Coordinates of C-alpha atoms and ligand atoms in Angstrom, one line a residue:
M7 CA 4.8 -6.2 -10.8
A8 CA 6.0 -4.1 -7.9
S9 CA 6.7 -1.1 -10.1
G10 CA 3.3 -1.6 -11.8
N11 CA 1.7 -1.4 -8.4
G12 CA 3.6 1.8 -7.7
V13 CA 2.4 3.4 -10.9
R14 CA -1.2 2.5 -10.2
R15 CA -0.9 3.9 -6.8
V16 CA 0.3 7.3 -8.0
E17 CA -2.6 7.4 -10.6
L18 CA -5.1 6.6 -7.8
E19 CA -3.7 9.3 -5.6
Q20 CA -3.9 11.9 -8.5
S21 CA -7.3 10.9 -9.5
V22 CA -8.6 11.1 -5.9
S23 CA -7.1 14.5 -5.4
E24 CA -8.3 15.8 -8.8
K25 CA -11.8 14.5 -8.1
F26 CA -11.7 16.1 -4.8
L27 CA -10.4 19.4 -6.0
G28 CA -13.1 19.5 -8.7
V29 CA -16.0 19.1 -6.3
Q30 CA -14.3 21.4 -3.9
A31 CA -14.4 24.1 -6.5
D32 CA -18.1 23.4 -6.9
R33 CA -18.5 23.7 -3.2
R34 CA -16.7 27.0 -3.1
K35 CA -18.8 28.3 -6.1
F36 CA -22.0 27.4 -4.4
F37 CA -20.8 29.0 -1.2
G38 CA -20.0 32.4 -2.4
S39 CA -22.7 34.5 -0.6
A40 CA -23.5 36.3 -3.9
T41 CA -24.2 33.1 -5.8
L42 CA -25.9 31.4 -2.9
A43 CA -29.2 33.2 -3.4
A44 CA -29.0 32.9 -7.1
V45 CA -28.5 29.1 -7.3
S46 CA -31.7 27.4 -8.5
G47 CA -33.2 24.5 -10.4
A48 CA -31.8 21.1 -10.3
A49 CA -28.5 22.1 -8.8
W50 CA -30.3 23.8 -5.9
A51 CA -32.5 20.8 -5.4
K52 CA -29.5 18.6 -5.0
F53 CA -27.7 21.2 -2.9
A54 CA -30.7 21.6 -0.6
Y55 CA -32.2 18.1 -0.7
G56 CA -32.6 18.0 3.1
Q57 CA -35.3 20.6 2.8
A58 CA -37.7 18.5 0.9
G59 CA -37.4 15.8 3.5
N60 CA -36.5 13.2 0.8
E61 CA -32.9 12.7 1.6
P62 CA -31.4 10.1 -0.8
E63 CA -30.4 6.8 0.6
L64 CA -26.6 6.8 1.2
P65 CA -24.7 3.9 -0.4
P66 CA -23.6 1.4 2.2
T67 CA -19.9 0.8 2.4
P68 CA -19.3 -2.1 0.1
I69 CA -16.3 -3.5 2.0
P70 CA -16.9 -6.4 4.4
I71 CA -15.8 -5.6 7.9
R72 CA -14.5 -8.0 10.5
P73 CA -14.7 -6.2 13.8
F74 CA -12.2 -6.5 16.7
Q75 CA -9.3 -7.6 14.5
A76 CA -7.2 -4.5 14.9
V77 CA -5.6 -3.4 18.2
L78 CA -6.6 0.0 19.4
P79 CA -3.9 2.4 18.3
V80 CA -3.0 5.3 20.6
P81 CA -1.8 8.4 18.6
P82 CA 1.8 9.2 19.4
V83 CA 2.7 12.3 21.3
L84 CA 4.1 15.1 19.2
Q85 CA 7.8 15.7 20.3
P86 CA 9.2 19.3 20.6
L87 CA 12.0 20.4 18.4
T88 CA 15.3 20.7 20.3
S89 CA 17.1 24.0 20.1
R90 CA 20.4 24.3 18.3
N91 CA 23.2 25.5 20.6
G92 CA 20.8 27.4 22.8
S93 CA 19.1 29.2 19.9
P94 CA 15.5 28.4 18.9
P95 CA 14.9 25.8 16.2
F96 CA 13.0 28.4 14.2
E97 CA 12.3 32.1 14.6
P98 CA 8.6 32.5 15.7
G99 CA 6.8 34.7 13.2
S100 CA 9.2 34.1 10.3
A101 CA 6.6 31.8 8.7
F102 CA 4.7 33.2 5.7
H103 CA 1.5 33.9 7.7
G104 CA 3.4 35.2 10.7
I105 CA 2.5 34.8 14.4
A106 CA -0.1 36.3 16.7
P107 CA 0.8 39.8 17.9
E108 CA 0.2 38.5 21.5
F109 CA 3.5 36.6 21.0
A110 CA 5.3 39.8 21.9
D111 CA 4.0 39.2 25.5
V112 CA 5.2 35.6 25.6
A113 CA 7.2 36.3 28.8
K114 CA 3.9 37.1 30.6
Y115 CA 2.7 33.5 30.0
T116 CA 5.9 31.7 30.8
Q117 CA 6.5 29.6 33.9
Y118 CA 8.4 27.1 31.8
P119 CA 10.5 27.6 28.7
L120 CA 8.8 28.0 25.4
K121 CA 8.6 24.9 23.3
Y122 CA 8.7 24.6 19.5
Y123 CA 6.9 22.1 17.3
T124 CA 6.3 21.6 13.6
V125 CA 3.3 19.8 12.0
D126 CA 3.1 19.0 8.3
M127 CA -0.3 18.8 6.7
R128 CA 0.2 16.3 3.9
P129 CA -1.5 13.5 2.0
S130 CA -1.0 10.0 3.2
R131 CA -2.7 6.6 3.2
H132 CA -4.2 5.0 6.3
E133 CA -5.6 1.5 7.1
F134 CA -8.9 2.2 8.8
I135 CA -10.0 -1.2 7.7
P136 CA -7.3 -3.9 8.0
G137 CA -5.9 -4.5 4.5
V138 CA -7.6 -1.5 2.9
K139 CA -5.5 1.6 2.2
T140 CA -7.5 4.9 2.2
P141 CA -6.1 8.1 0.9
V142 CA -6.2 10.7 3.7
W143 CA -5.1 14.2 4.6
T144 CA -3.1 14.2 7.7
Y145 CA -1.2 16.0 10.4
N146 CA 2.3 14.5 10.2
G147 CA 1.1 11.5 8.1
I148 CA -1.2 10.0 10.6
V149 CA -5.0 9.8 11.5
P150 CA -5.8 11.0 14.1
G151 CA -3.0 13.5 14.1
P152 CA -0.2 13.3 16.8
T153 CA -1.4 14.2 20.3
I154 CA -0.1 17.5 21.4
K155 CA 0.6 17.6 25.2
A156 CA 1.0 20.9 26.9
R157 CA 1.0 22.4 30.3
I158 CA -0.7 25.5 31.7
G159 CA 1.9 28.2 32.0
E160 CA 4.1 26.6 29.2
P161 CA 3.5 28.5 25.9
I162 CA 4.2 26.6 22.7
V163 CA 4.6 27.6 19.1
V164 CA 3.5 25.1 16.5
R165 CA 4.5 25.8 12.9
F166 CA 1.8 24.2 10.8
R167 CA 3.1 23.7 7.2
N168 CA 0.5 23.2 4.6
R169 CA 1.7 20.6 2.0
L170 CA -1.9 19.8 0.9
S171 CA -3.5 21.2 -2.2
V172 CA -6.3 23.0 -0.2
E173 CA -6.4 25.8 2.2
T174 CA -6.5 24.9 5.9
S175 CA -6.9 26.8 9.2
I176 CA -6.3 25.0 12.5
H177 CA -8.6 25.5 15.4
L178 CA -7.6 24.4 18.9
H179 CA -11.1 23.5 20.1
G180 CA -11.6 24.3 23.8
G181 CA -8.5 26.3 24.4
H182 CA -7.9 30.0 25.2
S183 CA -6.0 31.1 22.1
P184 CA -5.3 34.4 20.4
S185 CA -7.3 35.1 17.3
H186 CA -4.4 34.7 14.9
A187 CA -3.9 31.1 16.3
D188 CA -7.6 30.2 16.7
G189 CA -8.4 28.8 13.3
Y190 CA -10.6 31.8 12.3
P191 CA -12.2 30.5 9.1
T192 CA -10.4 32.8 6.7
Y193 CA -7.1 32.9 8.6
F194 CA -5.9 30.3 6.2
V195 CA -2.7 28.4 5.9
E196 CA -2.3 28.6 2.1
P197 CA -1.1 25.5 0.2
G198 CA 2.7 25.5 0.3
K199 CA 2.8 28.1 3.1
D200 CA 3.3 28.0 6.9
R201 CA 1.7 29.7 9.8
D202 CA 3.1 29.9 13.4
Y203 CA 0.4 29.1 15.9
F204 CA 1.1 30.6 19.3
Y205 CA -0.6 28.7 22.1
P206 CA 0.0 30.5 25.4
N207 CA -1.7 27.8 27.4
T208 CA -2.9 30.4 29.8
V209 CA -5.9 30.9 32.1
P210 CA -7.9 34.0 32.6
L211 CA -7.5 36.2 35.6
H212 CA -10.1 36.3 38.4
H213 CA -9.7 39.3 40.8
G214 CA -6.2 39.7 39.5
K215 CA -5.1 36.1 40.1
P216 CA -4.9 33.2 37.6
D217 CA -8.2 31.3 37.6
Y218 CA -7.1 27.7 37.5
S219 CA -10.7 26.6 37.5
E220 CA -10.2 27.4 33.8
S221 CA -7.2 25.2 33.2
V222 CA -8.1 23.1 30.1
S223 CA -7.5 19.3 30.0
T224 CA -9.1 17.5 27.0
C225 CA -9.0 19.7 23.9
W226 CA -8.6 18.8 20.3
Y227 CA -7.4 20.5 17.1
H228 CA -9.0 20.2 13.8
D229 CA -9.4 22.0 10.5
H230 CA -11.7 25.1 10.3
A231 CA -11.1 26.5 6.8
M232 CA -14.1 28.4 5.5
D233 CA -16.4 26.3 3.3
I234 CA -14.3 23.2 3.4
A235 CA -13.9 22.3 7.1
G236 CA -16.3 19.4 6.6
P237 CA -14.2 17.6 4.0
N238 CA -10.9 18.6 5.6
V239 CA -11.9 17.1 8.9
F240 CA -13.6 14.1 7.3
F241 CA -10.4 13.4 5.2
G242 CA -8.4 13.2 8.4
L243 CA -7.4 16.6 9.8
S244 CA -8.0 16.3 13.5
G245 CA -6.1 15.3 16.6
L246 CA -6.0 15.6 20.4
F247 CA -4.5 18.4 22.4
L248 CA -4.2 17.4 26.1
C249 CA -3.2 19.9 28.7
T250 CA -2.4 19.6 32.3
D251 CA -1.6 21.8 35.3
R252 CA -0.2 21.4 38.9
L253 CA -3.6 20.4 40.2
E254 CA -4.3 17.7 37.6
D255 CA -0.7 16.4 38.0
S256 CA -1.1 16.1 41.7
L257 CA -4.4 14.2 41.4
I258 CA -2.5 11.7 39.2
A259 CA 0.6 11.6 41.4
S260 CA -1.5 11.1 44.6
N261 CA -3.3 8.2 42.8
V262 CA -6.7 9.9 42.9
L263 CA -7.0 9.8 39.1
P264 CA -5.7 6.7 37.3
K265 CA -2.3 6.7 35.6
M266 CA -3.9 4.6 32.8
D267 CA -5.1 7.4 30.6
V268 CA -6.2 6.4 27.1
P269 CA -7.8 8.7 24.5
L270 CA -10.7 7.3 22.4
V271 CA -11.5 9.4 19.3
L272 CA -14.8 8.2 18.0
C273 CA -15.9 8.9 14.4
D274 CA -17.9 7.4 11.6
R275 CA -16.9 7.2 7.9
R276 CA -18.3 5.8 4.7
F277 CA -16.1 4.1 2.1
N278 CA -16.2 3.4 -1.6
A279 CA -15.3 -0.1 -3.0
D280 CA -11.8 1.1 -3.8
G281 CA -11.1 2.1 -0.2
T282 CA -11.5 5.8 -0.8
F283 CA -13.9 7.8 1.4
Y284 CA -17.4 8.4 0.2
Y285 CA -18.0 12.1 0.9
D286 CA -20.7 14.0 -1.0
M287 CA -19.4 17.6 -1.4
L288 CA -22.9 18.9 -2.1
D289 CA -24.6 17.3 0.9
H290 CA -25.0 19.8 3.7
D291 CA -27.3 17.7 6.0
G292 CA -24.1 16.4 7.7
A293 CA -21.9 13.5 6.7
V294 CA -22.9 10.4 8.4
G295 CA -20.9 7.2 8.0
D296 CA -21.8 3.5 8.5
I297 CA -18.3 2.4 9.6
Y298 CA -17.3 3.1 13.2
L299 CA -13.7 4.0 14.0
V300 CA -11.9 4.5 17.3
N301 CA -8.5 6.2 17.1
G302 CA -8.6 5.6 13.3
K303 CA -9.4 1.8 13.3
V304 CA -12.6 0.1 12.6
Q305 CA -14.1 -1.4 15.8
P306 CA -10.8 -2.3 17.5
K307 CA -9.9 -4.4 20.5
F308 CA -8.0 -3.3 23.5
Q309 CA -6.5 -5.3 26.4
V310 CA -7.1 -3.9 29.9
Q311 CA -6.1 -4.9 33.4
R312 CA -8.5 -5.3 36.3
R313 CA -8.2 -1.7 37.5
K314 CA -9.5 1.8 36.8
Y315 CA -8.8 3.5 33.4
R316 CA -9.3 7.1 32.4
F317 CA -10.7 7.4 28.9
R318 CA -10.8 10.8 27.1
I319 CA -13.7 10.3 24.7
L320 CA -14.0 12.7 21.8
N321 CA -16.9 12.6 19.4
G322 CA -14.8 13.5 16.4
S323 CA -17.7 12.8 14.0
N324 CA -18.9 15.5 11.6
A325 CA -22.6 14.9 12.3
R326 CA -23.1 11.7 14.3
Y327 CA -24.5 11.6 17.8
Y328 CA -23.7 8.7 20.1
D329 CA -25.4 7.2 23.1
L330 CA -22.6 5.3 24.9
R331 CA -23.0 2.4 27.3
F332 CA -21.0 -0.6 28.3
S333 CA -22.3 -4.0 27.2
D334 CA -22.5 -5.4 30.8
G335 CA -24.4 -2.4 32.0
R336 CA -21.5 -1.2 34.2
G337 CA -21.6 2.4 35.3
F338 CA -18.7 4.8 35.1
L339 CA -17.6 8.1 36.5
Q340 CA -17.5 11.3 34.6
V341 CA -14.7 13.6 35.7
G342 CA -14.6 16.0 32.8
N343 CA -17.0 17.7 30.4
D344 CA -15.5 19.1 27.2
S345 CA -12.1 20.7 28.0
W346 CA -12.6 21.0 31.8
L347 CA -12.4 18.7 34.7
L348 CA -15.6 18.7 36.8
P349 CA -15.8 19.9 40.4
F350 CA -16.4 16.2 41.5
A351 CA -16.7 12.8 39.9
M352 CA -20.2 12.0 38.8
P353 CA -21.7 8.5 38.3
R354 CA -23.2 7.8 34.9
E355 CA -24.6 4.8 33.2
S356 CA -25.0 6.1 29.7
M357 CA -23.8 9.2 27.9
M358 CA -25.2 11.1 24.9
L359 CA -22.4 12.8 23.0
S360 CA -23.0 15.3 20.2
P361 CA -20.4 16.1 17.6
A362 CA -17.3 17.8 19.1
K363 CA -18.1 17.0 22.7
R364 CA -15.6 15.4 25.0
A365 CA -16.2 13.3 28.1
D366 CA -13.4 12.4 30.5
I367 CA -14.5 9.2 32.2
I368 CA -13.2 6.6 34.7
V369 CA -14.1 3.0 34.1
D370 CA -13.3 0.4 36.8
F371 CA -12.6 -3.0 35.2
S372 CA -11.7 -4.7 38.5
D373 CA -14.8 -6.9 38.6
A374 CA -15.5 -7.0 34.9
P375 CA -16.2 -10.1 32.8
S376 CA -13.4 -11.1 30.5
V377 CA -15.0 -9.2 27.5
V378 CA -16.8 -5.8 27.7
Y379 CA -17.9 -3.8 24.7
L380 CA -18.4 -0.1 24.4
N381 CA -21.7 0.1 22.7
N382 CA -23.5 2.9 20.8
W383 CA -27.3 2.8 21.2
M384 CA -28.1 5.8 19.1
A385 CA -29.4 5.1 15.6
Q386 CA -28.7 7.8 13.0
S387 CA -29.1 7.5 9.2
G388 CA -28.7 11.2 8.2
G389 CA -27.4 14.6 9.3
R390 CA -30.8 15.9 10.4
K391 CA -30.7 14.4 13.9
P392 CA -30.5 10.9 15.4
D393 CA -33.4 8.5 14.5
G394 CA -33.6 7.6 18.2
A395 CA -32.7 4.6 20.3
A396 CA -31.3 1.7 18.3
T397 CA -33.0 -1.7 18.5
Q398 CA -29.6 -3.3 18.6
P399 CA -26.4 -1.8 20.0
T400 CA -23.4 -1.3 17.7
P401 CA -20.2 -2.3 19.5
L402 CA -17.6 0.5 18.9
M403 CA -14.8 -1.4 20.5
K404 CA -14.0 -4.5 22.6
F405 CA -12.2 -4.6 25.9
E406 CA -10.4 -7.8 26.7
V407 CA -10.0 -7.8 30.5
V408 CA -7.0 -9.8 31.8
G409 CA -5.2 -10.7 35.0
N410 CA -6.1 -10.3 38.7
R411 CA -7.4 -7.2 40.4
V412 CA -4.7 -4.7 40.8
R413 CA -3.7 -3.5 44.3
N414 CA -3.6 0.1 45.2
D415 CA -5.8 1.2 42.4
A416 CA -6.7 4.9 41.8
K417 CA -8.9 6.2 44.6
V418 CA -11.5 8.2 42.6
E419 CA -15.1 7.4 43.4
A420 CA -18.5 9.1 43.0
G421 CA -18.2 12.5 44.7
T422 CA -14.4 12.7 44.8
P423 CA -13.5 16.4 44.5
I424 CA -11.6 17.1 41.2
R425 CA -11.3 20.8 40.2
P426 CA -12.9 23.7 42.1
H427 CA -15.4 25.7 39.9
T428 CA -15.7 29.5 39.8
P429 CA -19.3 30.2 38.8
I430 CA -20.3 33.3 36.7
L431 CA -22.9 35.1 38.8
A432 CA -26.1 36.6 37.3
S433 CA -25.1 39.9 39.0
E434 CA -22.1 40.0 36.7
I435 CA -24.1 39.9 33.4
Q436 CA -23.9 43.1 31.5
T437 CA -25.4 42.1 28.1
T438 CA -27.9 39.6 26.8
R439 CA -27.7 38.4 23.1
V440 CA -30.1 36.1 21.4
F441 CA -29.2 33.8 18.5
D442 CA -31.7 31.9 16.5
F443 CA -30.4 28.8 14.7
G444 CA -32.5 28.2 11.6
R445 CA -32.8 27.2 8.0
S446 CA -33.4 29.4 5.1
N447 CA -33.6 28.4 1.4
G448 CA -31.7 25.1 2.1
S449 CA -28.8 26.8 3.9
W450 CA -28.1 27.3 7.5
V451 CA -28.5 30.7 9.2
I452 CA -28.2 32.4 12.6
N453 CA -30.6 35.2 13.1
N454 CA -31.5 34.8 9.5
Q455 CA -28.0 35.6 8.3
L456 CA -25.5 33.5 6.4
Y457 CA -21.9 33.5 7.8
E458 CA -19.9 36.4 6.5
P459 CA -16.2 36.4 7.7
T460 CA -15.9 40.2 7.4
R461 CA -19.1 41.0 9.4
V462 CA -19.0 41.4 13.1
D463 CA -22.0 39.9 14.8
A464 CA -21.3 40.7 18.4
T465 CA -18.8 42.9 20.3
P466 CA -18.4 41.7 23.9
K467 CA -16.1 43.9 26.0
L468 CA -13.0 42.4 27.5
N469 CA -13.4 41.5 31.2
T470 CA -17.2 41.4 31.1
A471 CA -19.8 38.6 31.4
E472 CA -22.7 38.1 29.0
R473 CA -25.8 36.0 28.8
W474 CA -26.4 34.3 25.4
I475 CA -29.6 32.6 24.4
F476 CA -29.4 30.0 21.7
N477 CA -32.8 29.0 20.1
N478 CA -33.2 26.2 17.6
N479 CA -36.2 26.8 15.4
S480 CA -35.0 24.9 12.4
G481 CA -37.9 22.4 12.1
G482 CA -36.6 19.1 13.2
W483 CA -32.9 19.5 13.0
W484 CA -30.4 19.2 15.8
H485 CA -27.5 21.6 16.2
P486 CA -24.5 21.3 18.6
I487 CA -23.4 24.9 19.3
H488 CA -19.7 25.7 19.9
V489 CA -18.3 29.0 21.0
H490 CA -14.5 29.7 20.6
L491 CA -12.2 31.3 23.1
E492 CA -13.9 30.9 26.5
S493 CA -15.7 28.2 28.4
Y494 CA -19.4 28.9 29.0
Q495 CA -21.7 27.9 31.8
V496 CA -25.0 26.5 30.8
Q497 CA -27.7 28.0 33.0
S498 CA -30.8 26.4 31.6
I499 CA -32.1 24.2 28.8
N500 CA -35.8 24.9 27.9
G501 CA -36.1 26.7 31.2
Q502 CA -34.9 23.7 33.2
R503 CA -31.6 23.3 35.0
P504 CA -29.1 21.3 32.8
P505 CA -28.0 17.9 33.8
L506 CA -25.3 18.0 36.5
W507 CA -22.4 17.2 34.3
E508 CA -23.4 20.0 32.0
S509 CA -24.0 22.7 34.6
F510 CA -20.3 23.7 35.0
K511 CA -18.1 24.5 32.0
S512 CA -18.8 23.5 28.5
D513 CA -17.8 24.6 25.0
T514 CA -20.4 22.8 23.0
V515 CA -24.1 22.4 23.9
N516 CA -26.6 20.4 21.9
L517 CA -29.8 22.1 20.7
A518 CA -32.4 19.4 19.9
D519 CA -35.3 20.7 17.8
G520 CA -37.3 23.3 19.5
T521 CA -34.7 23.7 22.2
S522 CA -33.5 26.9 23.8
A523 CA -30.3 27.1 25.9
E524 CA -29.2 29.9 28.1
I525 CA -25.4 30.3 28.8
F526 CA -23.2 32.7 30.8
M527 CA -19.8 33.5 29.4
K528 CA -17.0 35.8 30.5
F529 CA -14.6 37.3 28.0
R530 CA -11.3 37.6 29.7
T531 CA -8.4 36.3 27.6
F532 CA -7.9 37.7 24.1
K533 CA -9.3 40.3 21.7
G534 CA -11.2 39.0 18.7
P535 CA -12.3 38.1 16.1
F536 CA -13.5 34.6 17.0
A537 CA -16.2 32.3 15.6
F538 CA -19.2 30.5 17.1
H539 CA -21.2 28.0 15.1
C540 CA -23.0 24.7 14.8
H541 CA -20.5 21.8 15.0
N542 CA -22.3 19.6 12.6
V543 CA -19.4 20.5 10.3
E544 CA -21.4 20.5 7.2
H545 CA -23.9 23.0 8.8
E546 CA -20.9 25.1 9.8
D547 CA -19.6 25.1 6.2
L548 CA -23.0 26.0 4.8
R549 CA -22.9 29.1 6.9
M550 CA -24.4 28.4 10.4
M551 CA -21.7 30.5 11.9
M552 CA -21.1 34.0 13.3
N553 CA -18.3 36.1 14.6
F554 CA -17.8 37.9 17.8
N555 CA -15.1 40.5 18.2
V556 CA -13.9 40.9 21.8
V557 CA -13.0 44.6 22.2
E558 CA -11.3 46.6 24.9
Ligands
LIG629 CU1 -14.3 22.4 16.9 CU2 -15.1 26.2 15.6 O1 -14.7 24.2 16.1
LIG630 CU1 -26.4 22.3 12.8

């Protein structure tokens, strides 16, 4: 019996991966720029069905869900390799795909010794739904992947080893990384091969001094391989990358920010009856699920004490937007937007998060009832955009509040200074560029062009500042726009000042339909090429992406 089970398992795994590889080949074929224009007829209709406005109903997950059974897992922290008798555990750059040339300057970034890590990308099985094993693609066997913890001034090398049957490319979202280590869409890690990712964990210079206003905090890493980032991420390839520096450490040590620090990776998935993921390779509206996961478990429960908690919330969904609120209406403080801590703590009551956005928040449970839910109030049935406010909230997770109020709790309150901000001034702007995000023949374009990895779409000069205008004219679709390499400072949205929490540093800004956003950005760390794109990952795959090459 046991061996019979074993045999069936292997067969299932093979058939899943064969099925996947087959459609993946279709996806690739459709995506070749040359064929893209030539595709027609029924295939095209299927490929572009969002265009007609008659999106097919997605099959509901046929597995019964009992929420709040599983305990919220917290992804383990990736441990560095120890050196063997003083010599490094591996030679950086000896991997098949090498290492960034910037590694030659590693000494320049080092305040602390270089650390070495390995991450294996490999198939595994994961219980998102208790008792249901789902085949997944993972970093080190787990979903989300292990959390990488780093420090500003402490460069690390991560050897990513691809033991999957598809190409991958790993992007550290929200970090300042050299091009070779930035997950450029065609800087693949081929199946069976390795690439050394050099993360200097550095900050840009401001008047010749390190600009610690740029220290990153809540980043994430995820797949970015050309054409197939959507399925690669959906099948499990994402994890958190948390970074700290002296200022953040001192805010925690002096009990301004809470020591209780818990990541919450939100995403949605759809399942088939056999527990495999439902993912339509030819749907480029954006993959929207009907099952809600936090840290890889369906609607988990989590026990908290009567005190303040810091939650790093990541919207890790491919296409879903959330409107987050607590069930008892309690407010919270936002202390970080995307990768960066804010200048001061800001009170919030609800929070809209587009795909890829992060919010670093503080929730005070000291006076909470014994049960509080984190609710999503945003309804969304397809990749086009949210349907609007839900009539009923969906609880994403349950907090069980226990014990008495804790004494000497963290001191942060509305207005508490967190991290000083260095604004980019209008007088520094040297160039303005305009990018129109649109739709053409059922695929996604920027300035009417499909993504082309060998074409350079903008060449900002190192150490200059630019104004970029993002326009969304795509007729009713929403697009969250992410730029690699540097933070940007949103100046205006439709001519109005952005909300306070979005008026400092961001790396992803949502463009609702008919929206125009103006951002300032300074190119100070590394030379290109780098990508920018819509972070509805299916839109990104169907070519809503461009390249900028930072030049000297
Ligand atoms: Cu999070 Cu270019 O992506
Ligand atoms: Cu989009």
